PDB file of C-alpha atoms in Angstrom:
ATOM      1  CA  UNK A   1     -37.895  28.400   2.217  1.00  0.00           C
ATOM      2  CA  UNK A   2     -38.712  25.345   0.151  1.00  0.00           C
ATOM      3  CA  UNK A   3     -36.633  22.055  -0.107  1.00  0.00           C
ATOM      4  CA  UNK A   4     -35.761  22.982  -3.695  1.00  0.00           C
ATOM      5  CA  UNK A   5     -34.321  26.271  -2.775  1.00  0.00           C
ATOM      6  CA  UNK A   6     -32.193  24.721  -0.009  1.00  0.00           C
ATOM      7  CA  UNK A   7     -30.901  21.907  -2.329  1.00  0.00           C
ATOM      8  CA  UNK A   8     -29.736  24.722  -4.948  1.00  0.00           C
ATOM      9  CA  UNK A   9     -27.977  26.692  -2.230  1.00  0.00           C
ATOM     10  CA  UNK A  10     -25.897  23.594  -1.464  1.00  0.00           C
ATOM     11  CA  UNK A  11     -24.516  23.215  -4.877  1.00  0.00           C
ATOM     12  CA  UNK A  12     -22.166  25.296  -6.726  1.00  0.00           C
ATOM     13  CA  UNK A  13     -20.312  25.389 -10.180  1.00  0.00           C
ATOM     14  CA  UNK A  14     -16.730  26.178 -10.898  1.00  0.00           C
ATOM     15  CA  UNK A  15     -14.982  26.049 -14.416  1.00  0.00           C
ATOM     16  CA  UNK A  16     -11.271  25.165 -14.517  1.00  0.00           C
ATOM     17  CA  UNK A  17      -9.384  28.106 -15.749  1.00  0.00           C
ATOM     18  CA  UNK A  18      -5.514  28.510 -15.974  1.00  0.00           C
ATOM     19  CA  UNK A  19      -4.022  28.263 -12.669  1.00  0.00           C
ATOM     20  CA  UNK A  20      -6.451  26.071 -11.114  1.00  0.00           C
ATOM     21  CA  UNK A  21      -3.966  23.116 -10.458  1.00  0.00           C
ATOM     22  CA  UNK A  22      -2.601  24.559  -7.232  1.00  0.00           C
ATOM     23  CA  UNK A  23      -5.581  25.535  -5.384  1.00  0.00           C
ATOM     24  CA  UNK A  24      -9.319  26.315  -5.693  1.00  0.00           C
ATOM     25  CA  UNK A  25     -11.313  29.390  -4.521  1.00  0.00           C
ATOM     26  CA  UNK A  26     -14.932  28.616  -3.447  1.00  0.00           C
ATOM     27  CA  UNK A  27     -17.418  31.161  -4.584  1.00  0.00           C
ATOM     28  CA  UNK A  28     -17.812  34.100  -2.277  1.00  0.00           C
ATOM     29  CA  UNK A  29     -21.525  33.599  -2.063  1.00  0.00           C
ATOM     30  CA  UNK A  30     -21.001  30.011  -0.925  1.00  0.00           C
ATOM     31  CA  UNK A  31     -18.327  30.962   1.418  1.00  0.00           C
ATOM     32  CA  UNK A  32     -20.777  33.049   3.254  1.00  0.00           C
ATOM     33  CA  UNK A  33     -22.989  30.008   3.830  1.00  0.00           C
ATOM     34  CA  UNK A  34     -19.911  28.194   5.332  1.00  0.00           C
ATOM     35  CA  UNK A  35     -18.995  30.579   8.001  1.00  0.00           C
ATOM     36  CA  UNK A  36     -20.250  28.197  10.779  1.00  0.00           C
ATOM     37  CA  UNK A  37     -18.033  25.466   9.363  1.00  0.00           C
ATOM     38  CA  UNK A  38     -14.763  25.553  11.487  1.00  0.00           C
ATOM     39  CA  UNK A  39     -13.073  22.411  10.096  1.00  0.00           C
ATOM     40  CA  UNK A  40      -9.682  22.520   8.654  1.00  0.00           C
ATOM     41  CA  UNK A  41     -10.007  19.598   6.280  1.00  0.00           C
ATOM     42  CA  UNK A  42     -12.553  19.114   3.541  1.00  0.00           C
ATOM     43  CA  UNK A  43     -13.546  15.879   1.856  1.00  0.00           C
ATOM     44  CA  UNK A  44     -14.216  15.755  -1.990  1.00  0.00           C
ATOM     45  CA  UNK A  45     -15.836  12.658  -3.443  1.00  0.00           C
ATOM     46  CA  UNK A  46     -16.212  11.920  -7.033  1.00  0.00           C
ATOM     47  CA  UNK A  47     -17.411   8.720  -8.989  1.00  0.00           C
ATOM     48  CA  UNK A  48     -13.855   7.186  -8.642  1.00  0.00           C
ATOM     49  CA  UNK A  49     -13.108   8.003  -5.116  1.00  0.00           C
ATOM     50  CA  UNK A  50     -12.431  10.301  -2.061  1.00  0.00           C
ATOM     51  CA  UNK A  51      -9.940  12.808  -1.238  1.00  0.00           C
ATOM     52  CA  UNK A  52      -9.005  14.808   1.801  1.00  0.00           C
ATOM     53  CA  UNK A  53      -7.352  18.339   1.573  1.00  0.00           C
ATOM     54  CA  UNK A  54      -6.439  21.130   3.448  1.00  0.00           C
ATOM     55  CA  UNK A  55      -8.833  24.250   3.884  1.00  0.00           C
ATOM     56  CA  UNK A  56      -7.272  27.641   3.940  1.00  0.00           C
ATOM     57  CA  UNK A  57      -9.425  30.607   4.998  1.00  0.00           C
ATOM     58  CA  UNK A  58      -8.640  34.316   4.055  1.00  0.00           C
ATOM     59  CA  UNK A  59      -9.827  36.141   7.388  1.00  0.00           C
ATOM     60  CA  UNK A  60      -9.961  39.426   5.826  1.00  0.00           C
ATOM     61  CA  UNK A  61     -12.694  38.703   3.276  1.00  0.00           C
ATOM     62  CA  UNK A  62     -13.869  35.277   4.569  1.00  0.00           C
ATOM     63  CA  UNK A  63     -12.700  33.356   1.192  1.00  0.00           C
ATOM     64  CA  UNK A  64     -12.337  29.604   1.435  1.00  0.00           C
ATOM     65  CA  UNK A  65      -9.727  27.735  -0.612  1.00  0.00           C
ATOM     66  CA  UNK A  66      -8.874  24.141  -1.322  1.00  0.00           C
ATOM     67  CA  UNK A  67      -5.110  23.763  -0.888  1.00  0.00           C
ATOM     68  CA  UNK A  68      -3.215  20.923   0.076  1.00  0.00           C
ATOM     69  CA  UNK A  69      -4.689  17.834  -1.564  1.00  0.00           C
ATOM     70  CA  UNK A  70      -6.373  19.567  -4.191  1.00  0.00           C
ATOM     71  CA  UNK A  71      -3.528  19.191  -6.735  1.00  0.00           C
ATOM     72  CA  UNK A  72      -3.725  15.232  -6.346  1.00  0.00           C
ATOM     73  CA  UNK A  73      -7.595  15.543  -6.756  1.00  0.00           C
ATOM     74  CA  UNK A  74      -6.810  17.426 -10.001  1.00  0.00           C
ATOM     75  CA  UNK A  75      -4.299  14.740 -11.223  1.00  0.00           C
ATOM     76  CA  UNK A  76      -6.301  11.613 -10.228  1.00  0.00           C
ATOM     77  CA  UNK A  77      -9.588  12.914 -12.054  1.00  0.00           C
ATOM     78  CA  UNK A  78      -7.792  14.232 -15.127  1.00  0.00           C
ATOM     79  CA  UNK A  79      -8.994  17.740 -14.963  1.00  0.00           C
ATOM     80  CA  UNK A  80      -8.024  20.225 -17.770  1.00  0.00           C
ATOM     81  CA  UNK A  81      -8.638  23.706 -18.400  1.00  0.00           C
ATOM     82  CA  UNK A  82     -12.244  24.134 -19.609  1.00  0.00           C
ATOM     83  CA  UNK A  83     -13.577  21.263 -17.551  1.00  0.00           C
ATOM     84  CA  UNK A  84     -16.674  22.167 -15.253  1.00  0.00           C
ATOM     85  CA  UNK A  85     -17.134  20.728 -11.766  1.00  0.00           C
ATOM     86  CA  UNK A  86     -20.498  20.858  -9.892  1.00  0.00           C
ATOM     87  CA  UNK A  87     -19.824  20.459  -6.085  1.00  0.00           C
ATOM     88  CA  UNK A  88     -22.871  19.328  -3.731  1.00  0.00           C
ATOM     89  CA  UNK A  89     -22.336  20.322  -0.078  1.00  0.00           C
ATOM     90  CA  UNK A  90     -23.354  17.254   1.882  1.00  0.00           C
ATOM     91  CA  UNK A  91     -22.378  18.022   5.586  1.00  0.00           C
ATOM     92  CA  UNK A  92     -19.682  19.933   7.191  1.00  0.00           C
ATOM     93  CA  UNK A  93     -17.085  20.300   4.621  1.00  0.00           C
ATOM     94  CA  UNK A  94     -17.853  17.278   2.567  1.00  0.00           C
ATOM     95  CA  UNK A  95     -18.663  17.715  -1.126  1.00  0.00           C
ATOM     96  CA  UNK A  96     -19.776  15.309  -3.896  1.00  0.00           C
ATOM     97  CA  UNK A  97     -18.158  16.194  -7.236  1.00  0.00           C
ATOM     98  CA  UNK A  98     -19.402  15.602 -10.791  1.00  0.00           C
ATOM     99  CA  UNK A  99     -16.991  16.480 -13.543  1.00  0.00           C
ATOM    100  CA  UNK A 100     -18.203  17.554 -16.810  1.00  0.00           C
ATOM    101  CA  UNK A 101     -15.663  18.200 -20.061  1.00  0.00           C
ATOM    102  CA  UNK A 102     -16.024  21.261 -22.308  1.00  0.00           C
ATOM    103  CA  UNK A 103     -18.634  19.584 -24.361  1.00  0.00           C
ATOM    104  CA  UNK A 104     -20.993  19.660 -21.224  1.00  0.00           C
ATOM    105  CA  UNK A 105     -21.130  15.922 -21.100  1.00  0.00           C
ATOM    106  CA  UNK A 106     -19.795  13.906 -17.921  1.00  0.00           C
ATOM    107  CA  UNK A 107     -16.376  13.008 -18.165  1.00  0.00           C
ATOM    108  CA  UNK A 108     -15.684   9.305 -19.072  1.00  0.00           C
ATOM    109  CA  UNK A 109     -13.364   8.008 -16.580  1.00  0.00           C
ATOM    110  CA  UNK A 110     -13.547   4.329 -15.510  1.00  0.00           C
ATOM    111  CA  UNK A 111     -11.644   2.921 -12.755  1.00  0.00           C
ATOM    112  CA  UNK A 112     -10.921  -0.620 -11.301  1.00  0.00           C
ATOM    113  CA  UNK A 113      -9.404  -1.657  -8.045  1.00  0.00           C
ATOM    114  CA  UNK A 114      -5.669  -1.455  -7.569  1.00  0.00           C
ATOM    115  CA  UNK A 115      -4.262  -5.133  -7.570  1.00  0.00           C
ATOM    116  CA  UNK A 116      -0.797  -4.110  -6.111  1.00  0.00           C
ATOM    117  CA  UNK A 117       0.555  -4.103  -9.481  1.00  0.00           C
ATOM    118  CA  UNK A 118       2.768  -0.860  -9.832  1.00  0.00           C
ATOM    119  CA  UNK A 119       2.821   0.176 -13.375  1.00  0.00           C
ATOM    120  CA  UNK A 120       4.832   3.338 -12.947  1.00  0.00           C
ATOM    121  CA  UNK A 121       8.631   3.143 -12.684  1.00  0.00           C
ATOM    122  CA  UNK A 122      10.744   5.388 -10.913  1.00  0.00           C
ATOM    123  CA  UNK A 123      13.957   7.073 -12.395  1.00  0.00           C
ATOM    124  CA  UNK A 124      15.985   4.554 -10.273  1.00  0.00           C
ATOM    125  CA  UNK A 125      14.160   1.518 -11.488  1.00  0.00           C
ATOM    126  CA  UNK A 126      13.859   2.553 -15.060  1.00  0.00           C
ATOM    127  CA  UNK A 127      17.470   3.462 -15.830  1.00  0.00           C
ATOM    128  CA  UNK A 128      20.269   0.805 -16.379  1.00  0.00           C
ATOM    129  CA  UNK A 129      23.725   1.372 -15.879  1.00  0.00           C
ATOM    130  CA  UNK A 130      24.325   2.612 -19.530  1.00  0.00           C
ATOM    131  CA  UNK A 131      22.136   5.504 -18.591  1.00  0.00           C
ATOM    132  CA  UNK A 132      19.175   4.552 -20.982  1.00  0.00           C
ATOM    133  CA  UNK A 133      15.647   3.804 -19.944  1.00  0.00           C
ATOM    134  CA  UNK A 134      15.012  -0.056 -19.658  1.00  0.00           C
ATOM    135  CA  UNK A 135      11.592  -0.212 -21.141  1.00  0.00           C
ATOM    136  CA  UNK A 136      11.151  -3.909 -21.345  1.00  0.00           C
ATOM    137  CA  UNK A 137       7.571  -4.764 -19.895  1.00  0.00           C
ATOM    138  CA  UNK A 138       6.666  -7.105 -17.214  1.00  0.00           C
ATOM    139  CA  UNK A 139       4.797  -9.490 -19.574  1.00  0.00           C
ATOM    140  CA  UNK A 140       7.301  -9.572 -22.551  1.00  0.00           C
ATOM    141  CA  UNK A 141       5.343 -12.215 -24.189  1.00  0.00           C
ATOM    142  CA  UNK A 142       2.461  -9.571 -24.837  1.00  0.00           C
ATOM    143  CA  UNK A 143       3.025  -7.316 -27.972  1.00  0.00           C
ATOM    144  CA  UNK A 144       3.805  -3.782 -27.112  1.00  0.00           C
ATOM    145  CA  UNK A 145       5.199  -0.487 -28.606  1.00  0.00           C
ATOM    146  CA  UNK A 146       6.803   2.607 -26.943  1.00  0.00           C
ATOM    147  CA  UNK A 147       6.164   6.423 -27.547  1.00  0.00           C
ATOM    148  CA  UNK A 148       8.649   9.275 -26.440  1.00  0.00           C
ATOM    149  CA  UNK A 149       6.822  12.386 -25.410  1.00  0.00           C
ATOM    150  CA  UNK A 150       7.391  15.270 -27.628  1.00  0.00           C
ATOM    151  CA  UNK A 151       6.218  19.041 -27.177  1.00  0.00           C
ATOM    152  CA  UNK A 152       3.604  18.221 -29.941  1.00  0.00           C
ATOM    153  CA  UNK A 153       2.091  15.287 -27.849  1.00  0.00           C
ATOM    154  CA  UNK A 154       1.446  17.609 -24.950  1.00  0.00           C
ATOM    155  CA  UNK A 155      -0.918  19.861 -27.114  1.00  0.00           C
ATOM    156  CA  UNK A 156      -4.507  19.574 -26.868  1.00  0.00           C
ATOM    157  CA  UNK A 157      -4.920  18.449 -30.423  1.00  0.00           C
ATOM    158  CA  UNK A 158      -2.120  15.878 -30.505  1.00  0.00           C
ATOM    159  CA  UNK A 159      -2.551  12.485 -32.023  1.00  0.00           C
ATOM    160  CA  UNK A 160      -0.369   9.707 -31.192  1.00  0.00           C
ATOM    161  CA  UNK A 161       0.650   7.425 -33.919  1.00  0.00           C
ATOM    162  CA  UNK A 162       0.218   3.623 -33.463  1.00  0.00           C
ATOM    163  CA  UNK A 163       3.011   1.949 -35.615  1.00  0.00           C
ATOM    164  CA  UNK A 164       1.180   0.392 -38.651  1.00  0.00           C
ATOM    165  CA  UNK A 165       3.203  -3.062 -38.372  1.00  0.00           C
ATOM    166  CA  UNK A 166       1.834  -3.264 -34.847  1.00  0.00           C
ATOM    167  CA  UNK A 167      -1.651  -2.516 -35.924  1.00  0.00           C
ATOM    168  CA  UNK A 168      -1.555  -5.181 -38.694  1.00  0.00           C
ATOM    169  CA  UNK A 169       0.249  -7.861 -36.795  1.00  0.00           C
ATOM    170  CA  UNK A 170      -2.168  -7.515 -33.976  1.00  0.00           C
ATOM    171  CA  UNK A 171      -5.382  -7.320 -35.815  1.00  0.00           C
ATOM    172  CA  UNK A 172      -6.184  -3.614 -34.683  1.00  0.00           C
ATOM    173  CA  UNK A 173      -7.312  -2.789 -38.210  1.00  0.00           C
ATOM    174  CA  UNK A 174     -11.070  -1.234 -37.650  1.00  0.00           C
ATOM    175  CA  UNK A 175     -10.763  -0.358 -33.946  1.00  0.00           C
ATOM    176  CA  UNK A 176     -12.675   2.761 -33.110  1.00  0.00           C
ATOM    177  CA  UNK A 177     -11.329   3.301 -29.606  1.00  0.00           C
ATOM    178  CA  UNK A 178      -8.626   2.214 -27.183  1.00  0.00           C
ATOM    179  CA  UNK A 179      -8.658   1.862 -23.324  1.00  0.00           C
ATOM    180  CA  UNK A 180      -5.630   3.074 -21.727  1.00  0.00           C
ATOM    181  CA  UNK A 181      -5.126   1.585 -18.429  1.00  0.00           C
ATOM    182  CA  UNK A 182      -2.595   3.558 -16.203  1.00  0.00           C
ATOM    183  CA  UNK A 183      -1.122   3.372 -12.934  1.00  0.00           C
ATOM    184  CA  UNK A 184      -1.143   7.055 -12.315  1.00  0.00           C
ATOM    185  CA  UNK A 185       1.585   8.826 -10.359  1.00  0.00           C
ATOM    186  CA  UNK A 186       1.140   8.727  -6.496  1.00  0.00           C
ATOM    187  CA  UNK A 187      -1.987   6.544  -7.266  1.00  0.00           C
ATOM    188  CA  UNK A 188      -4.067   4.441  -4.986  1.00  0.00           C
ATOM    189  CA  UNK A 189      -6.088   2.805  -7.641  1.00  0.00           C
ATOM    190  CA  UNK A 190      -5.699   1.766 -11.514  1.00  0.00           C
ATOM    191  CA  UNK A 191      -7.656   3.891 -14.001  1.00  0.00           C
ATOM    192  CA  UNK A 192      -8.989   3.669 -17.568  1.00  0.00           C
ATOM    193  CA  UNK A 193      -9.138   6.259 -20.115  1.00  0.00           C
ATOM    194  CA  UNK A 194     -11.180   5.950 -23.211  1.00  0.00           C
ATOM    195  CA  UNK A 195      -9.339   7.322 -26.105  1.00  0.00           C
ATOM    196  CA  UNK A 196     -10.734   7.808 -29.840  1.00  0.00           C
ATOM    197  CA  UNK A 197      -8.926   5.938 -32.676  1.00  0.00           C
ATOM    198  CA  UNK A 198      -8.604   7.729 -35.908  1.00  0.00           C
ATOM    199  CA  UNK A 199      -7.542   6.070 -39.210  1.00  0.00           C
ATOM    200  CA  UNK A 200      -6.409   8.079 -41.884  1.00  0.00           C
ATOM    201  CA  UNK A 201      -5.029   7.579 -45.500  1.00  0.00           C
ATOM    202  CA  UNK A 202      -6.878   5.724 -48.126  1.00  0.00           C
ATOM    203  CA  UNK A 203      -3.536   4.460 -49.819  1.00  0.00           C
ATOM    204  CA  UNK A 204      -1.805   1.636 -48.285  1.00  0.00           C
ATOM    205  CA  UNK A 205       1.620   3.573 -48.186  1.00  0.00           C
ATOM    206  CA  UNK A 206      -0.179   6.443 -46.494  1.00  0.00           C
ATOM    207  CA  UNK A 207      -2.438   4.474 -43.940  1.00  0.00           C
ATOM    208  CA  UNK A 208      -1.972   5.679 -40.391  1.00  0.00           C
ATOM    209  CA  UNK A 209      -3.808   4.797 -37.180  1.00  0.00           C
ATOM    210  CA  UNK A 210      -3.799   7.327 -34.513  1.00  0.00           C
ATOM    211  CA  UNK A 211      -5.085   7.784 -30.791  1.00  0.00           C
ATOM    212  CA  UNK A 212      -6.838  11.367 -30.808  1.00  0.00           C
ATOM    213  CA  UNK A 213      -9.648  12.356 -28.483  1.00  0.00           C
ATOM    214  CA  UNK A 214      -9.095  11.546 -24.954  1.00  0.00           C
ATOM    215  CA  UNK A 215      -5.245  11.543 -25.228  1.00  0.00           C
ATOM    216  CA  UNK A 216      -4.704  14.835 -23.791  1.00  0.00           C
ATOM    217  CA  UNK A 217      -6.701  14.012 -20.630  1.00  0.00           C
ATOM    218  CA  UNK A 218      -4.479  10.892 -20.180  1.00  0.00           C
ATOM    219  CA  UNK A 219      -1.324  13.259 -20.742  1.00  0.00           C
ATOM    220  CA  UNK A 220      -2.334  15.726 -18.116  1.00  0.00           C
ATOM    221  CA  UNK A 221      -3.430  13.446 -15.406  1.00  0.00           C
ATOM    222  CA  UNK A 222      -0.201  11.571 -15.499  1.00  0.00           C
ATOM    223  CA  UNK A 223       1.761  14.646 -15.668  1.00  0.00           C
ATOM    224  CA  UNK A 224       3.783  13.639 -18.587  1.00  0.00           C
ATOM    225  CA  UNK A 225       6.641  15.651 -19.799  1.00  0.00           C
ATOM    226  CA  UNK A 226       8.804  15.815 -22.971  1.00  0.00           C
ATOM    227  CA  UNK A 227      11.521  13.150 -22.752  1.00  0.00           C
ATOM    228  CA  UNK A 228       8.921  10.609 -20.786  1.00  0.00           C
ATOM    229  CA  UNK A 229       8.583   7.313 -22.576  1.00  0.00           C
ATOM    230  CA  UNK A 230       5.290   5.389 -22.528  1.00  0.00           C
ATOM    231  CA  UNK A 231       5.119   1.806 -23.103  1.00  0.00           C
ATOM    232  CA  UNK A 232       1.687   0.522 -24.450  1.00  0.00           C
ATOM    233  CA  UNK A 233       1.180  -3.174 -23.990  1.00  0.00           C
ATOM    234  CA  UNK A 234      -1.836  -4.856 -25.778  1.00  0.00           C
ATOM    235  CA  UNK A 235      -4.159  -6.811 -23.419  1.00  0.00           C
ATOM    236  CA  UNK A 236      -5.169  -9.684 -25.564  1.00  0.00           C
ATOM    237  CA  UNK A 237      -8.665  -9.825 -23.933  1.00  0.00           C
ATOM    238  CA  UNK A 238     -10.089  -6.542 -25.741  1.00  0.00           C
ATOM    239  CA  UNK A 239     -13.457  -5.567 -24.330  1.00  0.00           C
ATOM    240  CA  UNK A 240     -15.167  -5.409 -27.674  1.00  0.00           C
ATOM    241  CA  UNK A 241     -14.554  -5.988 -31.287  1.00  0.00           C
ATOM    242  CA  UNK A 242     -14.060  -2.286 -31.890  1.00  0.00           C
ATOM    243  CA  UNK A 243     -11.913  -1.437 -28.757  1.00  0.00           C
ATOM    244  CA  UNK A 244      -8.317  -2.497 -27.751  1.00  0.00           C
ATOM    245  CA  UNK A 245      -7.014  -2.560 -24.152  1.00  0.00           C
ATOM    246  CA  UNK A 246      -3.560  -1.250 -23.496  1.00  0.00           C
ATOM    247  CA  UNK A 247      -1.684  -1.268 -20.192  1.00  0.00           C
ATOM    248  CA  UNK A 248       0.515   1.695 -19.913  1.00  0.00           C
ATOM    249  CA  UNK A 249       3.862   1.921 -18.184  1.00  0.00           C
ATOM    250  CA  UNK A 250       5.464   5.378 -17.850  1.00  0.00           C
ATOM    251  CA  UNK A 251       9.245   5.700 -17.700  1.00  0.00           C
ATOM    252  CA  UNK A 252      10.348   9.218 -16.555  1.00  0.00           C
ATOM    253  CA  UNK A 253      12.820  11.177 -18.489  1.00  0.00           C
ATOM    254  CA  UNK A 254      16.360  11.392 -16.921  1.00  0.00           C
TER     255      UNK A 254
END
């Protein structure tokens, strides 16, 4: 058996289908090749980090599943239905994972080290005695706007409106992309999501600036739900003339 054949046997592909968030079943043929691996823990390593998870074995048919720890991997890697994962078995139950989106391109997912700045606020911290969310940002001198999550914003084709007054007063006209820098729930690192900007309307009265492609991945990976409030705070040091950077704080619904 040649080296190329051995290498191929150490890789498998999984497409994320409905129900993938709770656990992942490994391909039967690959499970057969892992019979000698008795570890109860698996390690998955992607471009943005490493995750440990529990391995469940079905003794009746020798199937292997990733369970406890898999949902966190899903959330922190921003996985969605239709994404394709390529697993490379390196040793024992250690796998390198490459994530591709439904367009067959590697997923754009940037990470920076955690600087001990918690961007996500718990219910207790986010609600004042009056019962309404206090969405004042940490750095109030920086411009910001807020958006309350609706059922529409959970859809794959959702577009998020950036207030036109905010766009004009902060010189965002002409931006083609925004970077959303979020904390992520139960996170260990801060992450950046690239979201395409769409500008519509030729007449001034109908001119709108919307966040489009890339928003749904941000929504799902942060487990947002209807009623949550996202605060988008502009970082004045935008990466390029066509890109704007926003720090995002999430205020869960009551």
